[in-house]
mmCIF file with all atom_site columns, C-alpha atoms in Angstrom:
data_model
loop_
_atom_site.group_PDB
_atom_site.id
_atom_site.type_symbol
_atom_site.label_atom_id
_atom_site.label_alt_id
_atom_site.label_comp_id
_atom_site.label_asym_id
_atom_site.label_entity_id
_atom_site.label_seq_id
_atom_site.pdbx_PDB_ins_code
_atom_site.Cartn_x
_atom_site.Cartn_y
_atom_site.Cartn_z
_atom_site.occupancy
_atom_site.B_iso_or_equiv
_atom_site.pdbx_formal_charge
_atom_site.auth_seq_id
_atom_site.auth_comp_id
_atom_site.auth_asym_id
_atom_site.auth_atom_id
_atom_site.pdbx_PDB_model_num
ATOM 1   C CA . PRO A 1 1   ? 16.464  125.087 147.612 1.00 72.00 ? 1   PRO A CA 1
ATOM 2   C CA . GLU A 1 2   ? 19.667  125.125 145.542 1.00 77.00 ? 2   GLU A CA 1
ATOM 3   C CA . VAL A 1 3   ? 17.773  125.178 142.870 1.00 78.00 ? 3   VAL A CA 1
ATOM 4   C CA . VAL A 1 4   ? 16.057  128.081 144.334 1.00 81.00 ? 4   VAL A CA 1
ATOM 5   C CA . LYS A 1 5   ? 19.876  129.342 145.335 1.00 86.00 ? 5   LYS A CA 1
ATOM 6   C CA . VAL A 1 6   ? 21.160  128.617 141.218 1.00 87.00 ? 6   VAL A CA 1
ATOM 7   C CA . ALA A 1 7   ? 18.708  130.770 139.796 1.00 86.00 ? 7   ALA A CA 1
ATOM 8   C CA . MET A 1 8   ? 18.856  134.040 141.958 1.00 88.00 ? 8   MET A CA 1
ATOM 9   C CA . ARG A 1 9   ? 23.079  133.433 140.816 1.00 92.00 ? 9   ARG A CA 1
ATOM 10  C CA . ALA A 1 10  ? 21.659  134.074 137.687 1.00 90.00 ? 10  ALA A CA 1
ATOM 11  C CA . GLY A 1 11  ? 22.130  137.777 136.978 1.00 92.00 ? 11  GLY A CA 1
ATOM 12  C CA . LYS A 1 12  ? 18.329  137.955 135.814 1.00 91.00 ? 12  LYS A CA 1
ATOM 13  C CA . ARG A 1 13  ? 14.555  137.762 137.314 1.00 89.00 ? 13  ARG A CA 1
ATOM 14  C CA . VAL A 1 14  ? 13.657  135.404 139.198 1.00 84.00 ? 14  VAL A CA 1
ATOM 15  C CA . ILE A 1 15  ? 9.879   133.245 140.366 1.00 78.00 ? 15  ILE A CA 1
ATOM 16  C CA . ALA A 1 16  ? 10.432  130.961 142.292 1.00 75.00 ? 16  ALA A CA 1
ATOM 17  C CA . ALA A 1 17  ? 8.441   128.324 144.707 1.00 71.00 ? 17  ALA A CA 1
ATOM 18  C CA . ALA A 1 18  ? 7.544   128.312 148.296 1.00 76.00 ? 18  ALA A CA 1
ATOM 19  C CA . PRO A 1 19  ? 7.310   124.077 149.702 1.00 86.00 ? 19  PRO A CA 1
ATOM 20  C CA . GLY A 1 20  ? 4.084   123.242 147.911 1.00 92.00 ? 20  GLY A CA 1
ATOM 21  C CA . ASN A 1 21  ? 2.206   119.461 149.005 1.00 97.00 ? 21  ASN A CA 1
ATOM 22  C CA . PRO A 1 22  ? -0.881  119.648 146.099 1.00 98.00 ? 22  PRO A CA 1
ATOM 23  C CA . PRO A 1 23  ? -3.243  118.341 147.071 1.00 98.00 ? 23  PRO A CA 1
ATOM 24  C CA . VAL A 1 24  ? -5.797  116.126 144.493 1.00 98.00 ? 24  VAL A CA 1
ATOM 25  C CA . VAL A 1 25  ? -9.814  115.633 144.320 1.00 98.00 ? 25  VAL A CA 1
ATOM 26  C CA . VAL A 1 26  ? -11.571 112.799 142.996 1.00 98.00 ? 26  VAL A CA 1
ATOM 27  C CA . ASP A 1 27  ? -15.125 113.084 143.084 1.00 98.00 ? 27  ASP A CA 1
ATOM 28  C CA . GLU A 1 28  ? -18.067 111.331 142.162 1.00 98.00 ? 28  GLU A CA 1
ATOM 29  C CA . THR A 1 29  ? -18.583 112.468 138.657 1.00 98.00 ? 29  THR A CA 1
ATOM 30  C CA . ALA A 1 30  ? -14.761 112.270 137.627 1.00 98.00 ? 30  ALA A CA 1
ATOM 31  C CA . ASP A 1 31  ? -14.126 110.429 134.288 1.00 98.00 ? 31  ASP A CA 1
ATOM 32  C CA . LEU A 1 32  ? -12.536 108.216 136.236 1.00 98.00 ? 32  LEU A CA 1
ATOM 33  C CA . PRO A 1 33  ? -9.561  106.790 133.458 1.00 98.00 ? 33  PRO A CA 1
ATOM 34  C CA . ALA A 1 34  ? -8.798  110.194 132.699 1.00 98.00 ? 34  ALA A CA 1
ATOM 35  C CA . ALA A 1 35  ? -8.603  111.063 136.245 1.00 98.00 ? 35  ALA A CA 1
ATOM 36  C CA . VAL A 1 36  ? -6.109  108.273 136.814 1.00 98.00 ? 36  VAL A CA 1
ATOM 37  C CA . LYS A 1 37  ? -3.841  108.893 133.418 1.00 98.00 ? 37  LYS A CA 1
ATOM 38  C CA . HIS A 1 38  ? -3.413  112.819 133.920 1.00 97.00 ? 38  HIS A CA 1
ATOM 39  C CA . ILE A 1 39  ? -2.746  111.644 138.110 1.00 98.00 ? 39  ILE A CA 1
ATOM 40  C CA . ILE A 1 40  ? -0.521  108.741 137.475 1.00 98.00 ? 40  ILE A CA 1
ATOM 41  C CA . PHE A 1 41  ? 1.584   111.100 134.641 1.00 96.00 ? 41  PHE A CA 1
ATOM 42  C CA . GLY A 1 42  ? 2.080   114.551 137.787 1.00 96.00 ? 42  GLY A CA 1
ATOM 43  C CA . ALA A 1 43  ? 2.837   112.036 140.214 1.00 97.00 ? 43  ALA A CA 1
ATOM 44  C CA . ALA A 1 44  ? 5.070   110.136 138.132 1.00 97.00 ? 44  ALA A CA 1
ATOM 45  C CA . PHE A 1 45  ? 7.200   113.011 135.679 1.00 94.00 ? 45  PHE A CA 1
ATOM 46  C CA . ASP A 1 46  ? 10.725  112.774 136.723 1.00 94.00 ? 46  ASP A CA 1
ATOM 47  C CA . ASN A 1 47  ? 9.803   110.232 139.376 1.00 96.00 ? 47  ASN A CA 1
ATOM 48  C CA . ASN A 1 48  ? 7.280   113.166 141.838 1.00 95.00 ? 48  ASN A CA 1
ATOM 49  C CA . LEU A 1 49  ? 10.285  115.089 141.013 1.00 91.00 ? 49  LEU A CA 1
ATOM 50  C CA . LEU A 1 50  ? 8.359   118.911 140.259 1.00 89.00 ? 50  LEU A CA 1
ATOM 51  C CA . CYS A 1 51  ? 6.948   120.798 143.247 1.00 90.00 ? 51  CYS A CA 1
ATOM 52  C CA . ILE A 1 52  ? 3.651   121.342 141.303 1.00 93.00 ? 52  ILE A CA 1
ATOM 53  C CA . GLY A 1 53  ? 3.166   117.237 140.774 1.00 95.00 ? 53  GLY A CA 1
ATOM 54  C CA . ASP A 1 54  ? -0.017  115.459 142.442 1.00 98.00 ? 54  ASP A CA 1
ATOM 55  C CA . LYS A 1 55  ? 1.410   114.386 145.924 1.00 98.00 ? 55  LYS A CA 1
ATOM 56  C CA . GLU A 1 56  ? -1.806  113.340 148.206 1.00 98.00 ? 56  GLU A CA 1
ATOM 57  C CA . VAL A 1 57  ? -5.841  112.437 147.132 1.00 98.00 ? 57  VAL A CA 1
ATOM 58  C CA . PHE A 1 58  ? -8.561  112.269 148.573 1.00 99.00 ? 58  PHE A CA 1
ATOM 59  C CA . VAL A 1 59  ? -11.558 110.075 146.662 1.00 98.00 ? 59  VAL A CA 1
ATOM 60  C CA . VAL A 1 60  ? -14.671 110.199 147.470 1.00 98.00 ? 60  VAL A CA 1
ATOM 61  C CA . GLU A 1 61  ? -15.781 106.842 149.213 1.00 98.00 ? 61  GLU A CA 1
ATOM 62  C CA . ALA A 1 62  ? -18.574 106.759 146.352 1.00 98.00 ? 62  ALA A CA 1
ATOM 63  C CA . VAL A 1 63  ? -16.076 105.189 143.641 1.00 98.00 ? 63  VAL A CA 1
ATOM 64  C CA . ALA A 1 64  ? -12.750 104.603 145.723 1.00 98.00 ? 64  ALA A CA 1
ATOM 65  C CA . ASP A 1 65  ? -12.766 100.900 144.571 1.00 98.00 ? 65  ASP A CA 1
ATOM 66  C CA . GLU A 1 66  ? -13.281 101.903 141.582 1.00 98.00 ? 66  GLU A CA 1
ATOM 67  C CA . PHE A 1 67  ? -10.711 104.375 140.938 1.00 98.00 ? 67  PHE A CA 1
ATOM 68  C CA . LEU A 1 68  ? -7.950  102.013 143.137 1.00 98.00 ? 68  LEU A CA 1
ATOM 69  C CA . ALA A 1 69  ? -8.898  99.907  140.806 1.00 98.00 ? 69  ALA A CA 1
ATOM 70  C CA . VAL A 1 70  ? -8.849  102.115 137.336 1.00 98.00 ? 70  VAL A CA 1
ATOM 71  C CA . MET A 1 71  ? -5.410  102.622 139.350 1.00 98.00 ? 71  MET A CA 1
ATOM 72  C CA . ARG A 1 72  ? -4.083  99.090  138.579 1.00 98.00 ? 72  ARG A CA 1
ATOM 73  C CA . ARG A 1 73  ? -5.146  98.768  134.925 1.00 98.00 ? 73  ARG A CA 1
ATOM 74  C CA . ALA A 1 74  ? -3.246  101.526 134.243 1.00 98.00 ? 74  ALA A CA 1
ATOM 75  C CA . GLY A 1 75  ? -0.576  100.176 135.782 1.00 98.00 ? 75  GLY A CA 1
ATOM 76  C CA . ALA A 1 76  ? 0.463   101.375 138.756 1.00 98.00 ? 76  ALA A CA 1
ATOM 77  C CA . VAL A 1 77  ? 1.310   99.833  141.425 1.00 98.00 ? 77  VAL A CA 1
ATOM 78  C CA . GLN A 1 78  ? -0.700  99.076  145.103 1.00 98.00 ? 78  GLN A CA 1
ATOM 79  C CA . LEU A 1 79  ? 0.423   98.346  147.925 1.00 98.00 ? 79  LEU A CA 1
ATOM 80  C CA . ASP A 1 80  ? -0.660  96.263  150.970 1.00 98.00 ? 80  ASP A CA 1
ATOM 81  C CA . PRO A 1 81  ? -0.572  98.170  154.638 1.00 98.00 ? 81  PRO A CA 1
ATOM 82  C CA . ASP A 1 82  ? 2.779   96.301  155.690 1.00 98.00 ? 82  ASP A CA 1
ATOM 83  C CA . GLN A 1 83  ? 4.435   97.191  152.066 1.00 98.00 ? 83  GLN A CA 1
ATOM 84  C CA . ILE A 1 84  ? 3.362   101.214 152.731 1.00 98.00 ? 84  ILE A CA 1
ATOM 85  C CA . GLU A 1 85  ? 4.489   100.888 156.433 1.00 98.00 ? 85  GLU A CA 1
ATOM 86  C CA . ARG A 1 86  ? 8.077   99.230  155.503 1.00 98.00 ? 86  ARG A CA 1
ATOM 87  C CA . LEU A 1 87  ? 8.287   101.893 153.342 1.00 98.00 ? 87  LEU A CA 1
ATOM 88  C CA . THR A 1 88  ? 7.442   104.826 155.369 1.00 98.00 ? 88  THR A CA 1
ATOM 89  C CA . ARG A 1 89  ? 10.463  103.682 157.567 1.00 97.00 ? 89  ARG A CA 1
ATOM 90  C CA . ALA A 1 90  ? 12.615  103.499 154.740 1.00 97.00 ? 90  ALA A CA 1
ATOM 91  C CA . ALA A 1 91  ? 11.724  106.888 153.484 1.00 97.00 ? 91  ALA A CA 1
ATOM 92  C CA . PHE A 1 92  ? 11.828  109.208 156.171 1.00 97.00 ? 92  PHE A CA 1
ATOM 93  C CA . VAL A 1 93  ? 13.776  109.551 159.168 1.00 94.00 ? 93  VAL A CA 1
ATOM 94  C CA . PRO A 1 94  ? 13.611  111.582 162.335 1.00 91.00 ? 94  PRO A CA 1
ATOM 95  C CA . ASP A 1 95  ? 14.995  115.020 163.155 1.00 87.00 ? 95  ASP A CA 1
ATOM 96  C CA . LYS A 1 96  ? 17.792  113.843 165.524 1.00 85.00 ? 96  LYS A CA 1
ATOM 97  C CA . ARG A 1 97  ? 16.621  116.917 168.298 1.00 86.00 ? 97  ARG A CA 1
ATOM 98  C CA . SER A 1 98  ? 12.584  117.406 167.413 1.00 87.00 ? 98  SER A CA 1
ATOM 99  C CA . GLY A 1 99  ? 11.946  113.722 166.555 1.00 85.00 ? 99  GLY A CA 1
ATOM 100 C CA . GLU A 1 100 ? 9.774   115.051 163.793 1.00 89.00 ? 100 GLU A CA 1
ATOM 101 C CA . LEU A 1 101 ? 9.490   113.056 160.359 1.00 91.00 ? 101 LEU A CA 1
ATOM 102 C CA . HIS A 1 102 ? 11.303  114.147 157.501 1.00 90.00 ? 102 HIS A CA 1
ATOM 103 C CA . VAL A 1 103 ? 11.998  112.710 153.794 1.00 93.00 ? 103 VAL A CA 1
ATOM 104 C CA . ASN A 1 104 ? 15.061  111.305 153.486 1.00 94.00 ? 104 ASN A CA 1
ATOM 105 C CA . ARG A 1 105 ? 16.883  112.150 150.888 1.00 92.00 ? 105 ARG A CA 1
ATOM 106 C CA . GLU A 1 106 ? 18.291  109.083 149.538 1.00 95.00 ? 106 GLU A CA 1
ATOM 107 C CA . PHE A 1 107 ? 14.651  108.044 148.157 1.00 96.00 ? 107 PHE A CA 1
ATOM 108 C CA . VAL A 1 108 ? 13.942  111.927 146.491 1.00 95.00 ? 108 VAL A CA 1
ATOM 109 C CA . GLY A 1 109 ? 13.349  111.293 143.007 1.00 95.00 ? 109 GLY A CA 1
ATOM 110 C CA . ARG A 1 110 ? 14.637  107.447 143.245 1.00 97.00 ? 110 ARG A CA 1
ATOM 111 C CA . SER A 1 111 ? 12.326  105.362 140.832 1.00 98.00 ? 111 SER A CA 1
ATOM 112 C CA . ALA A 1 112 ? 9.448   102.736 141.766 1.00 98.00 ? 112 ALA A CA 1
ATOM 113 C CA . ALA A 1 113 ? 11.740  99.848  141.700 1.00 98.00 ? 113 ALA A CA 1
ATOM 114 C CA . VAL A 1 114 ? 13.201  101.367 144.200 1.00 98.00 ? 114 VAL A CA 1
ATOM 115 C CA . LEU A 1 115 ? 10.785  102.589 146.336 1.00 98.00 ? 115 LEU A CA 1
ATOM 116 C CA . GLY A 1 116 ? 9.745   98.922  145.908 1.00 98.00 ? 116 GLY A CA 1
ATOM 117 C CA . ARG A 1 117 ? 12.696  96.777  146.538 1.00 98.00 ? 117 ARG A CA 1
ATOM 118 C CA . ALA A 1 118 ? 12.277  99.421  150.010 1.00 98.00 ? 118 ALA A CA 1
ATOM 119 C CA . ALA A 1 119 ? 8.861   98.279  150.265 1.00 98.00 ? 119 ALA A CA 1
ATOM 120 C CA . GLY A 1 120 ? 9.791   94.159  150.337 1.00 98.00 ? 120 GLY A CA 1
ATOM 121 C CA . LEU A 1 121 ? 8.236   93.937  146.977 1.00 97.00 ? 121 LEU A CA 1
ATOM 122 C CA . ALA A 1 122 ? 10.127  93.295  143.790 1.00 97.00 ? 122 ALA A CA 1
ATOM 123 C CA . VAL A 1 123 ? 9.018   95.882  141.090 1.00 97.00 ? 123 VAL A CA 1
ATOM 124 C CA . ALA A 1 124 ? 9.067   95.631  136.682 1.00 97.00 ? 124 ALA A CA 1
ATOM 125 C CA . PRO A 1 125 ? 11.878  98.312  135.233 1.00 95.00 ? 125 PRO A CA 1
ATOM 126 C CA . ASN A 1 126 ? 8.568   99.728  133.683 1.00 96.00 ? 126 ASN A CA 1
ATOM 127 C CA . VAL A 1 127 ? 6.020   100.428 136.845 1.00 98.00 ? 127 VAL A CA 1
ATOM 128 C CA . ASP A 1 128 ? 6.096   104.289 136.566 1.00 98.00 ? 128 ASP A CA 1
ATOM 129 C CA . LEU A 1 129 ? 4.263   104.842 140.143 1.00 98.00 ? 129 LEU A CA 1
ATOM 130 C CA . LEU A 1 130 ? 3.008   103.249 143.766 1.00 98.00 ? 130 LEU A CA 1
ATOM 131 C CA . PHE A 1 131 ? 0.470   104.073 145.318 1.00 98.00 ? 131 PHE A CA 1
ATOM 132 C CA . GLY A 1 132 ? -2.123  103.162 148.296 1.00 98.00 ? 132 GLY A CA 1
ATOM 133 C CA . GLU A 1 133 ? -4.482  103.913 150.745 1.00 98.00 ? 133 GLU A CA 1
ATOM 134 C CA . THR A 1 134 ? -3.792  106.000 153.681 1.00 98.00 ? 134 THR A CA 1
ATOM 135 C CA . LYS A 1 135 ? -5.471  107.936 156.406 1.00 98.00 ? 135 LYS A CA 1
ATOM 136 C CA . GLU A 1 136 ? -5.590  111.579 156.052 1.00 98.00 ? 136 GLU A CA 1
ATOM 137 C CA . ASP A 1 137 ? -2.721  112.094 158.590 1.00 97.00 ? 137 ASP A CA 1
ATOM 138 C CA . HIS A 1 138 ? -0.085  109.677 157.280 1.00 97.00 ? 138 HIS A CA 1
ATOM 139 C CA . VAL A 1 139 ? 3.235   111.438 156.672 1.00 97.00 ? 139 VAL A CA 1
ATOM 140 C CA . PHE A 1 140 ? 3.742   110.809 153.224 1.00 98.00 ? 140 PHE A CA 1
ATOM 141 C CA . VAL A 1 141 ? -0.051  112.410 153.004 1.00 98.00 ? 141 VAL A CA 1
ATOM 142 C CA . ARG A 1 142 ? 1.450   115.293 155.212 1.00 96.00 ? 142 ARG A CA 1
ATOM 143 C CA . GLU A 1 143 ? 5.214   115.799 154.069 1.00 94.00 ? 143 GLU A CA 1
ATOM 144 C CA . GLU A 1 144 ? 6.078   117.210 150.302 1.00 93.00 ? 144 GLU A CA 1
ATOM 145 C CA . GLN A 1 145 ? 7.631   113.443 150.135 1.00 90.00 ? 145 GLN A CA 1
ATOM 146 C CA . MET A 1 146 ? 9.025   113.986 145.469 1.00 94.00 ? 146 MET A CA 1
ATOM 147 C CA . MET A 1 147 ? 9.416   110.536 145.266 1.00 97.00 ? 147 MET A CA 1
ATOM 148 C CA . PRO A 1 148 ? 6.640   107.621 143.029 1.00 98.00 ? 148 PRO A CA 1
ATOM 149 C CA . PHE A 1 149 ? 4.132   107.108 145.685 1.00 98.00 ? 149 PHE A CA 1
ATOM 150 C CA . LEU A 1 150 ? 1.171   108.253 146.108 1.00 98.00 ? 150 LEU A CA 1
ATOM 151 C CA . PRO A 1 151 ? -1.223  107.893 148.923 1.00 98.00 ? 151 PRO A CA 1
ATOM 152 C CA . VAL A 1 152 ? -4.670  107.541 148.369 1.00 98.00 ? 152 VAL A CA 1
ATOM 153 C CA . VAL A 1 153 ? -7.440  108.886 151.375 1.00 98.00 ? 153 VAL A CA 1
ATOM 154 C CA . ARG A 1 154 ? -10.643 107.992 151.281 1.00 98.00 ? 154 ARG A CA 1
ATOM 155 C CA . VAL A 1 155 ? -13.277 110.692 152.253 1.00 98.00 ? 155 VAL A CA 1
ATOM 156 C CA . ARG A 1 156 ? -17.616 110.585 153.247 1.00 98.00 ? 156 ARG A CA 1
ATOM 157 C CA . ASP A 1 157 ? -17.632 113.270 149.442 1.00 98.00 ? 157 ASP A CA 1
ATOM 158 C CA . VAL A 1 158 ? -16.548 115.890 148.511 1.00 98.00 ? 158 VAL A CA 1
ATOM 159 C CA . ASP A 1 159 ? -16.905 118.953 150.745 1.00 98.00 ? 159 ASP A CA 1
ATOM 160 C CA . ALA A 1 160 ? -15.369 116.162 152.526 1.00 98.00 ? 160 ALA A CA 1
ATOM 161 C CA . ALA A 1 161 ? -12.022 116.080 150.254 1.00 98.00 ? 161 ALA A CA 1
ATOM 162 C CA . ILE A 1 162 ? -11.625 119.638 149.418 1.00 98.00 ? 162 ILE A CA 1
ATOM 163 C CA . ALA A 1 163 ? -11.340 120.007 153.758 1.00 98.00 ? 163 ALA A CA 1
ATOM 164 C CA . ALA A 1 164 ? -8.289  117.351 153.941 1.00 98.00 ? 164 ALA A CA 1
ATOM 165 C CA . ALA A 1 165 ? -7.194  118.493 150.363 1.00 98.00 ? 165 ALA A CA 1
ATOM 166 C CA . LEU A 1 166 ? -7.312  122.366 152.270 1.00 98.00 ? 166 LEU A CA 1
ATOM 167 C CA . ARG A 1 167 ? -5.083  121.025 156.435 1.00 98.00 ? 167 ARG A CA 1
ATOM 168 C CA . ALA A 1 168 ? -2.499  118.876 153.441 1.00 98.00 ? 168 ALA A CA 1
ATOM 169 C CA . GLU A 1 169 ? -1.995  122.476 151.217 1.00 97.00 ? 169 GLU A CA 1
ATOM 170 C CA . GLN A 1 170 ? -0.897  123.598 154.889 1.00 96.00 ? 170 GLN A CA 1
ATOM 171 C CA . GLY A 1 171 ? -1.819  127.109 153.550 1.00 95.00 ? 171 GLY A CA 1
ATOM 172 C CA . TYR A 1 172 ? 1.546   126.474 151.579 1.00 94.00 ? 172 TYR A CA 1
ATOM 173 C CA . ARG A 1 173 ? -1.551  128.918 148.483 1.00 94.00 ? 173 ARG A CA 1
ATOM 174 C CA . HIS A 1 174 ? 1.473   127.143 146.344 1.00 94.00 ? 174 HIS A CA 1
ATOM 175 C CA . SER A 1 175 ? -1.077  124.314 143.366 1.00 96.00 ? 175 SER A CA 1
ATOM 176 C CA . ALA A 1 176 ? -4.172  121.898 143.717 1.00 98.00 ? 176 ALA A CA 1
ATOM 177 C CA . LEU A 1 177 ? -6.475  119.893 141.078 1.00 98.00 ? 177 LEU A CA 1
ATOM 178 C CA . ILE A 1 178 ? -10.057 118.395 140.752 1.00 98.00 ? 178 ILE A CA 1
ATOM 179 C CA . HIS A 1 179 ? -10.962 115.681 139.280 1.00 98.00 ? 179 HIS A CA 1
ATOM 180 C CA . THR A 1 180 ? -14.937 116.734 138.134 1.00 98.00 ? 180 THR A CA 1
ATOM 181 C CA . ARG A 1 181 ? -17.662 117.125 135.903 1.00 98.00 ? 181 ARG A CA 1
ATOM 182 C CA . ASN A 1 182 ? -19.987 120.020 138.589 1.00 98.00 ? 182 ASN A CA 1
ATOM 183 C CA . ASP A 1 183 ? -18.685 123.507 137.578 1.00 97.00 ? 183 ASP A CA 1
ATOM 184 C CA . GLU A 1 184 ? -18.909 124.775 140.855 1.00 98.00 ? 184 GLU A CA 1
ATOM 185 C CA . THR A 1 185 ? -17.608 122.099 142.388 1.00 98.00 ? 185 THR A CA 1
ATOM 186 C CA . ALA A 1 186 ? -14.110 123.220 141.001 1.00 98.00 ? 186 ALA A CA 1
ATOM 187 C CA . ARG A 1 187 ? -14.666 126.910 141.259 1.00 98.00 ? 187 ARG A CA 1
ATOM 188 C CA . ARG A 1 188 ? -16.086 126.594 145.243 1.00 98.00 ? 188 ARG A CA 1
ATOM 189 C CA . MET A 1 189 ? -12.806 124.692 145.725 1.00 98.00 ? 189 MET A CA 1
ATOM 190 C CA . ALA A 1 190 ? -10.527 126.449 143.916 1.00 98.00 ? 190 ALA A CA 1
ATOM 191 C CA . ARG A 1 191 ? -12.567 130.033 145.746 1.00 98.00 ? 191 ARG A CA 1
ATOM 192 C CA . ILE A 1 192 ? -11.218 127.538 149.218 1.00 98.00 ? 192 ILE A CA 1
ATOM 193 C CA . MET A 1 193 ? -8.104  126.276 148.414 1.00 98.00 ? 193 MET A CA 1
ATOM 194 C CA . GLY A 1 194 ? -6.400  130.216 147.257 1.00 97.00 ? 194 GLY A CA 1
ATOM 195 C CA . THR A 1 195 ? -3.745  128.337 145.240 1.00 95.00 ? 195 THR A CA 1
ATOM 196 C CA . THR A 1 196 ? -0.927  130.015 142.980 1.00 92.00 ? 196 THR A CA 1
ATOM 197 C CA . LEU A 1 197 ? -1.412  127.663 139.649 1.00 93.00 ? 197 LEU A CA 1
ATOM 198 C CA . PHE A 1 198 ? -5.358  125.322 139.640 1.00 95.00 ? 198 PHE A CA 1
ATOM 199 C CA . SER A 1 199 ? -6.660  122.703 137.908 1.00 95.00 ? 199 SER A CA 1
ATOM 200 C CA . ARG A 1 200 ? -9.224  121.018 136.342 1.00 96.00 ? 200 ARG A CA 1
ATOM 201 C CA . ASN A 1 201 ? -9.923  117.606 134.498 1.00 96.00 ? 201 ASN A CA 1
ATOM 202 C CA . ALA A 1 202 ? -6.165  117.755 133.354 1.00 94.00 ? 202 ALA A CA 1
ATOM 203 C CA . PRO A 1 203 ? -2.861  116.589 134.531 1.00 94.00 ? 203 PRO A CA 1
ATOM 204 C CA . CYS A 1 204 ? -0.773  119.483 136.356 1.00 94.00 ? 204 CYS A CA 1
ATOM 205 C CA . THR A 1 205 ? 1.666   120.637 134.214 1.00 92.00 ? 205 THR A CA 1
ATOM 206 C CA . ALA A 1 206 ? -1.906  121.708 132.486 1.00 91.00 ? 206 ALA A CA 1
ATOM 207 C CA . ALA A 1 207 ? -1.332  125.023 135.065 1.00 86.00 ? 207 ALA A CA 1
ATOM 208 C CA . LEU A 1 208 ? 2.200   125.849 133.423 1.00 83.00 ? 208 LEU A CA 1
ATOM 209 C CA . GLY A 1 209 ? 0.285   125.552 129.449 1.00 82.00 ? 209 GLY A CA 1
ATOM 210 C CA . VAL A 1 210 ? 1.770   122.325 129.037 1.00 80.00 ? 210 VAL A CA 1
ATOM 211 C CA . ASP A 1 211 ? -0.096  120.769 126.669 1.00 75.00 ? 211 ASP A CA 1
ATOM 212 C CA . ASP A 1 212 ? -3.697  122.247 128.129 1.00 65.00 ? 212 ASP A CA 1
ATOM 213 C CA . PRO A 1 213 ? -4.665  125.713 127.693 1.00 63.00 ? 213 PRO A CA 1
ATOM 214 C CA . GLY A 1 214 ? -3.158  126.812 131.489 1.00 61.00 ? 214 GLY A CA 1
#
């Protein structure tokens, strides 16, 4: 919101986005090494401060284990359930009135090493991204966290993945991504999501024409 306020005072026309929580779908046809490369880039870019950055991944069960392995080989560090729980307690704080959890601003835009310490894990300074498996209703999935931890949710099939992505995006109509070799699957998700930006088999920044057609 503060960035938008500054932009509004610039004396020029402004295009400013509302909240977002961009989901990523990875189906069984995806080129996993390429998908992981793009996902890590998008989720780690500027420590995940980008509003178009990958915020949560829904991966089809058939390739979930392989996806996680490729993430590890690519240099991302996987947290176990206990470490995710410790990080969650640090990264989200309850609202004093409603009790609902909200992002702890002390962790917004901080490095993977800082998040690792909160999780009880020593993370090398050259690590760009932490990730771990969660359930769909986890606060890291529901909230636009803006920090380099990526929740990964296993789903039954691509239909379940798209449905979960729609719920996670929460009707913001901001951004969404898919990694698939199936043209019809990509078109179907694009229609269902109805987001302003939609990337297929590319990093989130491609939606803005960075290094890709847009």
